[in-house]
Each structure stands twice: as structure tokens, then as C-alpha cells.
PDB file of C-alpha atoms in Angstrom:
ATOM      1  CA  MET A   1      -5.356-110.760 -51.006  1.00 92.00           C
ATOM      2  CA  ARG A   2      -4.985-109.842 -47.319  1.00 96.00           C
ATOM      3  CA  PHE A   3      -7.640-107.143 -47.637  1.00 98.00           C
ATOM      4  CA  LEU A   4     -10.292-108.930 -49.672  1.00 97.00           C
ATOM      5  CA  GLY A   5     -13.663-107.954 -48.190  1.00 96.00           C
ATOM      6  CA  LYS A   6     -12.131-105.154 -46.106  1.00 98.00           C
ATOM      7  CA  ASN A   7     -13.567-101.633 -46.184  1.00 98.00           C
ATOM      8  CA  ILE A   8     -10.980 -98.881 -45.939  1.00 98.00           C
ATOM      9  CA  VAL A   9     -10.845 -95.079 -45.829  1.00 98.00           C
ATOM     10  CA  VAL A  10      -7.765 -93.064 -46.759  1.00 98.00           C
ATOM     11  CA  THR A  11      -7.450 -89.292 -46.398  1.00 98.00           C
ATOM     12  CA  GLY A  12      -5.094 -87.434 -48.714  1.00 97.00           C
ATOM     13  CA  GLY A  13      -5.136 -90.211 -51.297  1.00 97.00           C
ATOM     14  CA  THR A  14      -4.643 -88.279 -54.538  1.00 96.00           C
ATOM     15  CA  SER A  15      -0.830 -88.218 -54.700  1.00 93.00           C
ATOM     16  CA  GLY A  16       2.389 -89.291 -52.980  1.00 91.00           C
ATOM     17  CA  PHE A  17       2.082 -91.650 -50.019  1.00 91.00           C
ATOM     18  CA  GLY A  18      -1.702 -91.590 -50.111  1.00 95.00           C
ATOM     19  CA  GLU A  19      -1.914 -92.587 -53.765  1.00 97.00           C
ATOM     20  CA  ALA A  20       0.530 -95.453 -53.216  1.00 96.00           C
ATOM     21  CA  ILE A  21      -1.474 -96.625 -50.204  1.00 98.00           C
ATOM     22  CA  VAL A  22      -4.796 -96.527 -52.076  1.00 98.00           C
ATOM     23  CA  LYS A  23      -3.350 -98.531 -54.963  1.00 98.00           C
ATOM     24  CA  ALA A  24      -1.681-101.071 -52.669  1.00 98.00           C
ATOM     25  CA  PHE A  25      -4.932-101.801 -50.827  1.00 98.00           C
ATOM     26  CA  THR A  26      -6.913-102.199 -54.054  1.00 98.00           C
ATOM     27  CA  HIS A  27      -4.332-104.592 -55.479  1.00 97.00           C
ATOM     28  CA  GLU A  28      -4.849-106.761 -52.403  1.00 98.00           C
ATOM     29  CA  GLY A  29      -8.610-106.762 -52.755  1.00 98.00           C
ATOM     30  CA  GLY A  30      -9.680-103.878 -50.518  1.00 98.00           C
ATOM     31  CA  THR A  31     -12.564-101.494 -51.122  1.00 98.00           C
ATOM     32  CA  VAL A  32     -11.052 -98.047 -50.583  1.00 98.00           C
ATOM     33  CA  TYR A  33     -12.858 -94.758 -50.174  1.00 98.00           C
ATOM     34  CA  PHE A  34     -10.250 -92.030 -50.427  1.00 98.00           C
ATOM     35  CA  CYS A  35     -10.454 -88.266 -50.312  1.00 98.00           C
ATOM     36  CA  GLY A  36      -8.622 -85.104 -51.243  1.00 98.00           C
ATOM     37  CA  LEU A  37      -9.088 -81.597 -52.605  1.00 97.00           C
ATOM     38  CA  LEU A  38      -7.817 -82.149 -56.150  1.00 96.00           C
ATOM     39  CA  ASP A  39     -10.744 -83.742 -57.937  1.00 98.00           C
ATOM     40  CA  ALA A  40      -8.917 -84.332 -61.220  1.00 98.00           C
ATOM     41  CA  GLU A  41      -6.176 -86.212 -59.377  1.00 97.00           C
ATOM     42  CA  GLY A  42      -8.748 -88.224 -57.439  1.00 98.00           C
ATOM     43  CA  GLN A  43     -10.431 -89.252 -60.672  1.00 98.00           C
ATOM     44  CA  ARG A  44      -7.042 -90.187 -62.131  1.00 98.00           C
ATOM     45  CA  VAL A  45      -6.255 -92.501 -59.203  1.00 97.00           C
ATOM     46  CA  GLU A  46      -9.727 -94.038 -59.543  1.00 97.00           C
ATOM     47  CA  ALA A  47      -9.104 -94.723 -63.227  1.00 97.00           C
ATOM     48  CA  GLU A  48      -5.662 -96.197 -62.582  1.00 97.00           C
ATOM     49  CA  THR A  49      -7.129 -98.777 -60.178  1.00 97.00           C
ATOM     50  CA  GLN A  50      -9.841-100.000 -62.552  1.00 95.00           C
ATOM     51  CA  ASN A  51      -8.052-103.297 -63.216  1.00 95.00           C
ATOM     52  CA  ALA A  52      -7.260-104.011 -59.560  1.00 96.00           C
ATOM     53  CA  THR A  53      -8.967-106.786 -57.610  1.00 96.00           C
ATOM     54  CA  GLY A  54     -10.391-104.228 -55.202  1.00 97.00           C
ATOM     55  CA  GLN A  55     -11.964-100.862 -55.842  1.00 97.00           C
ATOM     56  CA  ALA A  56     -11.075 -97.214 -55.169  1.00 98.00           C
ATOM     57  CA  ILE A  57     -13.744 -94.503 -54.915  1.00 98.00           C
ATOM     58  CA  TYR A  58     -12.853 -90.814 -54.676  1.00 98.00           C
ATOM     59  CA  HIS A  59     -14.672 -88.280 -52.479  1.00 98.00           C
ATOM     60  CA  HIS A  60     -13.953 -84.541 -52.238  1.00 98.00           C
ATOM     61  CA  CYS A  61     -13.108 -83.600 -48.645  1.00 98.00           C
ATOM     62  CA  ASP A  62     -11.291 -80.823 -46.784  1.00 98.00           C
ATOM     63  CA  VAL A  63      -9.800 -82.390 -43.646  1.00 98.00           C
ATOM     64  CA  ARG A  64      -9.498 -78.952 -42.028  1.00 98.00           C
ATOM     65  CA  VAL A  65     -13.301 -78.888 -41.710  1.00 98.00           C
ATOM     66  CA  GLU A  66     -14.796 -81.426 -39.301  1.00 98.00           C
ATOM     67  CA  SER A  67     -18.182 -81.550 -41.044  1.00 98.00           C
ATOM     68  CA  SER A  68     -16.435 -82.401 -44.328  1.00 98.00           C
ATOM     69  CA  VAL A  69     -14.474 -85.222 -42.683  1.00 98.00           C
ATOM     70  CA  GLU A  70     -17.592 -86.551 -40.970  1.00 98.00           C
ATOM     71  CA  ALA A  71     -19.518 -86.550 -44.262  1.00 98.00           C
ATOM     72  CA  PHE A  72     -16.705 -88.422 -46.037  1.00 98.00           C
ATOM     73  CA  ILE A  73     -16.434 -91.145 -43.404  1.00 98.00           C
ATOM     74  CA  ASN A  74     -20.181 -91.540 -43.005  1.00 98.00           C
ATOM     75  CA  HIS A  75     -20.620 -91.797 -46.772  1.00 98.00           C
ATOM     76  CA  ALA A  76     -18.003 -94.565 -46.945  1.00 98.00           C
ATOM     77  CA  VAL A  77     -19.697 -96.520 -44.154  1.00 98.00           C
ATOM     78  CA  GLU A  78     -23.155 -96.016 -45.661  1.00 98.00           C
ATOM     79  CA  GLN A  79     -21.905 -97.499 -48.929  1.00 96.00           C
ATOM     80  CA  THR A  80     -19.980-100.426 -47.454  1.00 95.00           C
ATOM     81  CA  GLY A  81     -21.819-101.208 -44.228  1.00 96.00           C
ATOM     82  CA  HIS A  82     -18.845-101.041 -41.870  1.00 97.00           C
ATOM     83  CA  LEU A  83     -15.315 -99.703 -41.459  1.00 98.00           C
ATOM     84  CA  ASP A  84     -12.322-101.997 -40.979  1.00 98.00           C
ATOM     85  CA  ILE A  85      -9.298 -99.811 -41.672  1.00 98.00           C
ATOM     86  CA  ALA A  86      -8.468 -96.101 -41.767  1.00 98.00           C
ATOM     87  CA  VAL A  87      -5.296 -94.405 -42.969  1.00 98.00           C
ATOM     88  CA  ASN A  88      -5.176 -90.728 -42.048  1.00 98.00           C
ATOM     89  CA  ASN A  89      -2.568 -89.433 -44.436  1.00 97.00           C
ATOM     90  CA  ALA A  90      -3.668 -85.933 -45.493  1.00 97.00           C
ATOM     91  CA  GLY A  91      -1.088 -83.309 -44.654  1.00 96.00           C
ATOM     92  CA  ILE A  92       0.732 -80.238 -45.893  1.00 95.00           C
ATOM     93  CA  SER A  93       4.195 -78.752 -45.515  1.00 91.00           C
ATOM     94  CA  HIS A  94       5.387 -75.140 -45.827  1.00 91.00           C
ATOM     95  CA  VAL A  95       8.140 -73.003 -47.256  1.00 89.00           C
ATOM     96  CA  ALA A  96      11.361 -73.366 -45.286  1.00 86.00           C
ATOM     97  CA  ALA A  97      12.004 -70.488 -42.898  1.00 91.00           C
ATOM     98  CA  ARG A  98      13.521 -69.953 -39.477  1.00 93.00           C
ATOM     99  CA  PHE A  99      11.169 -70.159 -36.517  1.00 95.00           C
ATOM    100  CA  ALA A 100      10.470 -66.457 -35.929  1.00 96.00           C
ATOM    101  CA  GLU A 101       9.920 -65.871 -39.639  1.00 96.00           C
ATOM    102  CA  GLN A 102       7.056 -68.363 -39.905  1.00 96.00           C
ATOM    103  CA  GLU A 103       3.767 -66.493 -40.096  1.00 97.00           C
ATOM    104  CA  PRO A 104       1.038 -67.467 -37.581  1.00 97.00           C
ATOM    105  CA  ALA A 105      -1.556 -67.921 -40.352  1.00 97.00           C
ATOM    106  CA  MET A 106       0.685 -70.458 -42.075  1.00 97.00           C
ATOM    107  CA  VAL A 107       1.395 -72.266 -38.800  1.00 97.00           C
ATOM    108  CA  GLU A 108      -2.320 -72.468 -38.029  1.00 98.00           C
ATOM    109  CA  ASP A 109      -3.054 -73.915 -41.474  1.00 98.00           C
ATOM    110  CA  VAL A 110      -0.364 -76.570 -41.029  1.00 98.00           C
ATOM    111  CA  PHE A 111      -1.757 -77.540 -37.624  1.00 98.00           C
ATOM    112  CA  GLN A 112      -5.365 -77.495 -38.796  1.00 98.00           C
ATOM    113  CA  THR A 113      -4.480 -79.855 -41.641  1.00 98.00           C
ATOM    114  CA  ASN A 114      -1.837 -82.114 -40.110  1.00 98.00           C
ATOM    115  CA  VAL A 115      -3.133 -82.381 -36.547  1.00 98.00           C
ATOM    116  CA  MET A 116      -6.814 -81.491 -36.440  1.00 98.00           C
ATOM    117  CA  GLY A 117      -7.416 -83.262 -39.748  1.00 98.00           C
ATOM    118  CA  ILE A 118      -6.289 -86.508 -38.111  1.00 98.00           C
ATOM    119  CA  TRP A 119      -8.090 -85.701 -34.869  1.00 98.00           C
ATOM    120  CA  TYR A 120     -11.373 -85.142 -36.752  1.00 98.00           C
ATOM    121  CA  ALA A 121     -10.878 -88.320 -38.775  1.00 98.00           C
ATOM    122  CA  MET A 122     -10.246 -90.542 -35.761  1.00 98.00           C
ATOM    123  CA  ARG A 123     -13.099 -88.891 -33.869  1.00 98.00           C
ATOM    124  CA  HIS A 124     -15.500 -90.136 -36.566  1.00 98.00           C
ATOM    125  CA  GLU A 125     -13.745 -93.385 -37.517  1.00 98.00           C
ATOM    126  CA  ILE A 126     -13.496 -94.850 -34.036  1.00 98.00           C
ATOM    127  CA  PRO A 127     -17.266 -94.966 -33.292  1.00 98.00           C
ATOM    128  CA  HIS A 128     -17.804 -96.991 -36.470  1.00 98.00           C
ATOM    129  CA  MET A 129     -15.002 -99.366 -35.472  1.00 98.00           C
ATOM    130  CA  LEU A 130     -16.492 -99.788 -32.015  1.00 98.00           C
ATOM    131  CA  LYS A 131     -19.758-100.885 -33.656  1.00 97.00           C
ATOM    132  CA  ASN A 132     -17.715-103.287 -35.799  1.00 95.00           C
ATOM    133  CA  ASN A 133     -15.960-104.771 -32.726  1.00 97.00           C
ATOM    134  CA  GLY A 134     -12.572-103.499 -33.799  1.00 98.00           C
ATOM    135  CA  GLY A 135     -10.430-102.028 -36.553  1.00 98.00           C
ATOM    136  CA  THR A 136      -7.045-100.579 -37.342  1.00 98.00           C
ATOM    137  CA  ILE A 137      -5.862 -97.007 -37.913  1.00 99.00           C
ATOM    138  CA  VAL A 138      -2.553 -95.673 -39.225  1.00 98.00           C
ATOM    139  CA  ASN A 139      -1.671 -91.974 -39.081  1.00 98.00           C
ATOM    140  CA  THR A 140       1.058 -90.467 -41.240  1.00 97.00           C
ATOM    141  CA  ALA A 141       3.710 -88.621 -39.233  1.00 97.00           C
ATOM    142  CA  SER A 142       7.306 -87.976 -40.403  1.00 95.00           C
ATOM    143  CA  ILE A 143      10.900 -88.574 -39.385  1.00 93.00           C
ATOM    144  CA  LEU A 144      10.664 -84.986 -38.145  1.00 92.00           C
ATOM    145  CA  SER A 145       8.410 -86.358 -35.394  1.00 93.00           C
ATOM    146  CA  LYS A 146      11.493 -87.651 -33.554  1.00 90.00           C
ATOM    147  CA  SER A 147      13.890 -84.708 -33.657  1.00 88.00           C
ATOM    148  CA  GLY A 148      14.126 -80.979 -34.091  1.00 88.00           C
ATOM    149  CA  ALA A 149      13.219 -79.648 -37.534  1.00 87.00           C
ATOM    150  CA  GLU A 150      15.605 -76.946 -38.727  1.00 87.00           C
ATOM    151  CA  TRP A 151      13.766 -74.397 -40.913  1.00 88.00           C
ATOM    152  CA  MET A 152      10.590 -76.522 -40.654  1.00 90.00           C
ATOM    153  CA  ALA A 153       9.346 -75.811 -37.120  1.00 95.00           C
ATOM    154  CA  ALA A 154       5.629 -75.701 -37.916  1.00 97.00           C
ATOM    155  CA  TYR A 155       5.697 -78.936 -39.908  1.00 95.00           C
ATOM    156  CA  GLY A 156       7.973 -80.770 -37.473  1.00 96.00           C
ATOM    157  CA  THR A 157       5.971 -79.723 -34.424  1.00 97.00           C
ATOM    158  CA  SER A 158       2.736 -80.815 -36.100  1.00 98.00           C
ATOM    159  CA  LYS A 159       4.195 -84.263 -36.723  1.00 97.00           C
ATOM    160  CA  HIS A 160       5.278 -84.551 -33.076  1.00 98.00           C
ATOM    161  CA  ALA A 161       1.633 -83.888 -32.267  1.00 98.00           C
ATOM    162  CA  VAL A 162       0.494 -86.632 -34.664  1.00 98.00           C
ATOM    163  CA  VAL A 163       2.606 -89.169 -32.791  1.00 98.00           C
ATOM    164  CA  GLY A 164       1.310 -87.908 -29.452  1.00 98.00           C
ATOM    165  CA  LEU A 165      -2.343 -88.184 -30.412  1.00 98.00           C
ATOM    166  CA  THR A 166      -1.687 -91.609 -31.984  1.00 98.00           C
ATOM    167  CA  LYS A 167      -0.173 -92.977 -28.779  1.00 98.00           C
ATOM    168  CA  SER A 168      -2.890 -91.473 -26.590  1.00 98.00           C
ATOM    169  CA  ALA A 169      -5.732 -92.811 -28.726  1.00 98.00           C
ATOM    170  CA  ALA A 170      -4.038 -96.218 -28.923  1.00 98.00           C
ATOM    171  CA  LEU A 171      -4.111 -96.456 -25.123  1.00 98.00           C
ATOM    172  CA  ASP A 172      -7.741 -95.340 -24.951  1.00 98.00           C
ATOM    173  CA  TYR A 173      -8.946 -98.076 -27.322  1.00 98.00           C
ATOM    174  CA  ALA A 174      -6.466-100.927 -26.835  1.00 98.00           C
ATOM    175  CA  GLY A 175      -9.144-102.812 -24.893  1.00 98.00           C
ATOM    176  CA  ASP A 176     -11.659-102.440 -27.729  1.00 98.00           C
ATOM    177  CA  ASN A 177      -9.695-104.329 -30.385  1.00 98.00           C
ATOM    178  CA  ILE A 178      -8.787-101.079 -32.160  1.00 98.00           C
ATOM    179  CA  ARG A 179      -5.110-100.766 -33.024  1.00 98.00           C
ATOM    180  CA  ILE A 180      -3.733 -97.281 -33.757  1.00 98.00           C
ATOM    181  CA  ASN A 181      -0.194 -96.692 -35.042  1.00 98.00           C
ATOM    182  CA  ALA A 182       1.826 -94.034 -36.853  1.00 98.00           C
ATOM    183  CA  VAL A 183       4.204 -94.334 -39.776  1.00 98.00           C
ATOM    184  CA  SER A 184       7.042 -91.824 -40.161  1.00 95.00           C
ATOM    185  CA  PRO A 185       8.462 -91.634 -43.688  1.00 93.00           C
ATOM    186  CA  GLY A 186      11.760 -90.077 -44.619  1.00 87.00           C
ATOM    187  CA  PRO A 187      12.504 -88.539 -48.035  1.00 81.00           C
ATOM    188  CA  MET A 188      10.422 -90.218 -50.736  1.00 70.00           C
ATOM    189  CA  LEU A 189       9.863 -89.429 -54.398  1.00 69.00           C
ATOM    190  CA  THR A 190       6.665 -87.442 -53.957  1.00 63.00           C
ATOM    191  CA  PRO A 191       5.514 -84.025 -55.204  1.00 62.00           C
ATOM    192  CA  ARG A 192       5.999 -82.682 -51.660  1.00 61.00           C
ATOM    193  CA  PHE A 193       9.631 -83.872 -51.624  1.00 61.00           C
ATOM    194  CA  GLU A 194      10.282 -82.254 -54.997  1.00 61.00           C
ATOM    195  CA  ARG A 195       8.913 -78.929 -53.720  1.00 60.00           C
ATOM    196  CA  ALA A 196      11.027 -79.159 -50.555  1.00 59.00           C
ATOM    197  CA  LEU A 197      14.175 -79.926 -52.549  1.00 58.00           C
ATOM    198  CA  LYS A 198      13.549 -76.947 -54.811  1.00 60.00           C
ATOM    199  CA  ASP A 199      12.993 -74.766 -51.746  1.00 60.00           C
ATOM    200  CA  ILE A 200      16.499 -75.538 -50.424  1.00 53.00           C
ATOM    201  CA  GLY A 201      18.150 -75.105 -53.808  1.00 58.00           C
ATOM    202  CA  GLY A 202      18.859 -78.808 -54.236  1.00 55.00           C
ATOM    203  CA  ASP A 203      21.354 -78.820 -51.337  1.00 56.00           C
ATOM    204  CA  MET A 204      20.848 -82.255 -49.715  1.00 51.00           C
ATOM    205  CA  SER A 205      22.841 -81.215 -46.635  1.00 53.00           C
ATOM    206  CA  LYS A 206      20.038 -78.804 -45.739  1.00 50.00           C
ATOM    207  CA  PHE A 207      17.283 -81.396 -45.956  1.00 55.00           C
ATOM    208  CA  ALA A 208      15.552 -81.438 -42.564  1.00 54.00           C
ATOM    209  CA  GLY A 209      15.653 -84.836 -40.871  1.00 54.00           C
ATOM    210  CA  GLY A 210      18.581 -86.203 -42.849  1.00 59.00           C
ATOM    211  CA  PHE A 211      18.940 -87.852 -46.232  1.00 59.00           C
ATOM    212  CA  PRO A 212      19.271 -91.625 -46.821  1.00 59.00           C
ATOM    213  CA  LYS A 213      22.494 -92.846 -48.410  1.00 64.00           C
ATOM    214  CA  GLY A 214      20.492 -94.671 -51.044  1.00 63.00           C
ATOM    215  CA  GLY A 215      18.587 -91.538 -51.979  1.00 61.00           C
ATOM    216  CA  PRO A 216      14.838 -90.988 -51.742  1.00 64.00           C
ATOM    217  CA  ALA A 217      12.692 -94.112 -52.013  1.00 69.00           C
ATOM    218  CA  ASP A 218       9.490 -94.824 -53.860  1.00 84.00           C
ATOM    219  CA  PRO A 219       6.274 -94.109 -51.873  1.00 86.00           C
ATOM    220  CA  SER A 220       5.401 -97.798 -52.264  1.00 90.00           C
ATOM    221  CA  GLU A 221       7.855 -98.458 -49.404  1.00 90.00           C
ATOM    222  CA  VAL A 222       5.542 -96.513 -47.097  1.00 93.00           C
ATOM    223  CA  ALA A 223       2.521 -98.327 -48.500  1.00 96.00           C
ATOM    224  CA  LYS A 224       4.094-101.709 -47.709  1.00 97.00           C
ATOM    225  CA  THR A 225       4.570-100.650 -44.090  1.00 97.00           C
ATOM    226  CA  VAL A 226       1.011 -99.328 -43.812  1.00 98.00           C
ATOM    227  CA  LEU A 227      -0.405-102.570 -45.194  1.00 98.00           C
ATOM    228  CA  TYR A 228       1.625-104.548 -42.682  1.00 98.00           C
ATOM    229  CA  LEU A 229       0.443-102.398 -39.765  1.00 98.00           C
ATOM    230  CA  THR A 230      -3.202-102.774 -40.795  1.00 98.00           C
ATOM    231  CA  SER A 231      -2.967-106.515 -41.438  1.00 98.00           C
ATOM    232  CA  ASP A 232      -3.470-109.386 -39.011  1.00 96.00           C
ATOM    233  CA  GLU A 233       0.309-109.913 -39.091  1.00 97.00           C
ATOM    234  CA  ALA A 234       0.669-106.842 -36.849  1.00 98.00           C
ATOM    235  CA  GLY A 235      -2.070-107.970 -34.496  1.00 97.00           C
ATOM    236  CA  TYR A 236      -0.078-107.160 -31.335  1.00 97.00           C
ATOM    237  CA  THR A 237       1.233-103.776 -32.502  1.00 98.00           C
ATOM    238  CA  THR A 238      -0.458-100.613 -31.280  1.00 98.00           C
ATOM    239  CA  GLY A 239       0.791 -97.200 -30.194  1.00 98.00           C
ATOM    240  CA  ALA A 240       3.926 -97.567 -32.325  1.00 98.00           C
ATOM    241  CA  ASN A 241       5.642 -94.987 -34.525  1.00 98.00           C
ATOM    242  CA  VAL A 242       7.330 -96.935 -37.320  1.00 97.00           C
ATOM    243  CA  ILE A 243      10.208 -95.142 -39.051  1.00 95.00           C
ATOM    244  CA  VAL A 244      10.549 -95.735 -42.814  1.00 93.00           C
ATOM    245  CA  ASP A 245      13.534 -93.674 -43.914  1.00 88.00           C
ATOM    246  CA  GLY A 246      16.349 -95.909 -45.171  1.00 85.00           C
ATOM    247  CA  GLY A 247      18.374 -95.067 -42.078  1.00 83.00           C
ATOM    248  CA  ALA A 248      18.369 -91.309 -42.674  1.00 79.00           C
ATOM    249  CA  SER A 249      17.550 -90.462 -39.061  1.00 78.00           C
ATOM    250  CA  SER A 250      19.720 -93.159 -37.464  1.00 75.00           C
ATOM    251  CA  GLY A 251      22.966 -91.231 -37.396  1.00 59.00           C
TER     252      GLY A 251
END
């Protein structure tokens, strides 16, 4: 019950990492407002947390649009009174292709979602945390934030940017009791992973970023790390990029 009485927002909470994170917080007593674009999936996650100690409430939001992000965050704060924790998880990938074959429109969509979506979220989360005398934020990056990304240049570059903005914001607000960190998952059993595997014909040797010897993990492994980073146990951790990949990127 580390998060009993805590008010939390999660972007991209309708599947994969985000869904696991929403459920983990509610099982430890948190009140979670989460968003996404797939309303049916959002309602499903809501229903599946009905018996948890905490509560999960879905809100439709397009993180590519700042006004939509602002409305989501403000609605959550209006309902709960304050904001303690934010997990900015919404993101998209793209079809594998070599650098020069990646269309500018696709690259712009990836950046607008993966980078600006987090920028907009933090821009509207941080003022609420300042009023609350502190808070914690975790942004979802990727193991492709620490190396080159063969066939996945747009995605990999966007995740480098996520780590950069995380570290910069962490420095800006370290004196205000706001901790900001990133988590970088490796291959996990998510819909996005399944699409990526299909895209490369099931050939694990082509999986960008490396593949863990134990195979892909359950998204709950990412959720455990996020809950640690947002808990009091990580009270002296800010500006970090925590790798959760079963050693895939260590070779």
C-alpha cells in the first residue's frame, strides 16, 4: 500500500507497459487517471481494476495535441485536488526501414507522440507539483535510447530525446522536491513487441537493441521499476535512465 492516498496520472495506459503500470498502482492503493486513444481498451482496464484497493479512471486524450494533454491533466487534478505522481508512457513505433527510406510524415508523427507528448505532459504536470511542494515523474524511453537503432532510426532517436529532456527537466526542478527519471524497457510481451517481431519475420537476430537470453519479459517487470522510482524508496534518485531489459543491451 505504498501509494494509498496518492493521486497519479498515466499517459498511454490502455495496453502494454501503461496497462501494467495502471494496474500496479491501483493494487497498491493509488488513484490513477489514465489516458489513451482506444476508448474500449480504456474501459476494459477500468473494469479489470474494479476489485483493486485503489481506483483507475480512463480519459480520452491525444498526447500529440497540447490542449488535449492539458485538459486530461487538469481534469485529474480537479477531481483529486492535487498531483503526486505522473508516468508519461504514451508512445508509438513504426515499420522497420533503413534511414533514408523513412518518410518525413512518419518521423514527425513519431516525434510528436514520443517526444512532444512527454514535453506537453511535463509542461502541465510540473506546475501542479510545484503547488503540491513536490512530486515524481517517470518517462518511458527504451533500450534504444542508449545505442544506435538499426532499421528504427525515428523511434530510436525519439527515445534518445526522451532521456535528454528527462535529464534536463530533472536538473531544473531538483531543488523543488520534484524527481524526474526515465525507464528504458527492452523486449517485453506487449502488442507493440508482437508487431515488431512480425515486421522482422520472427528473426530475433534482427531485433533492434538486442534480445534477452531469457526471452521477452512480462510488462509487470517495467511496472515494478516504475513503482520503485515513484516511491519514497527512491527518494535520492533523479535524472536517471533505468534499463529494464534482462541484460539484452549489456553485451
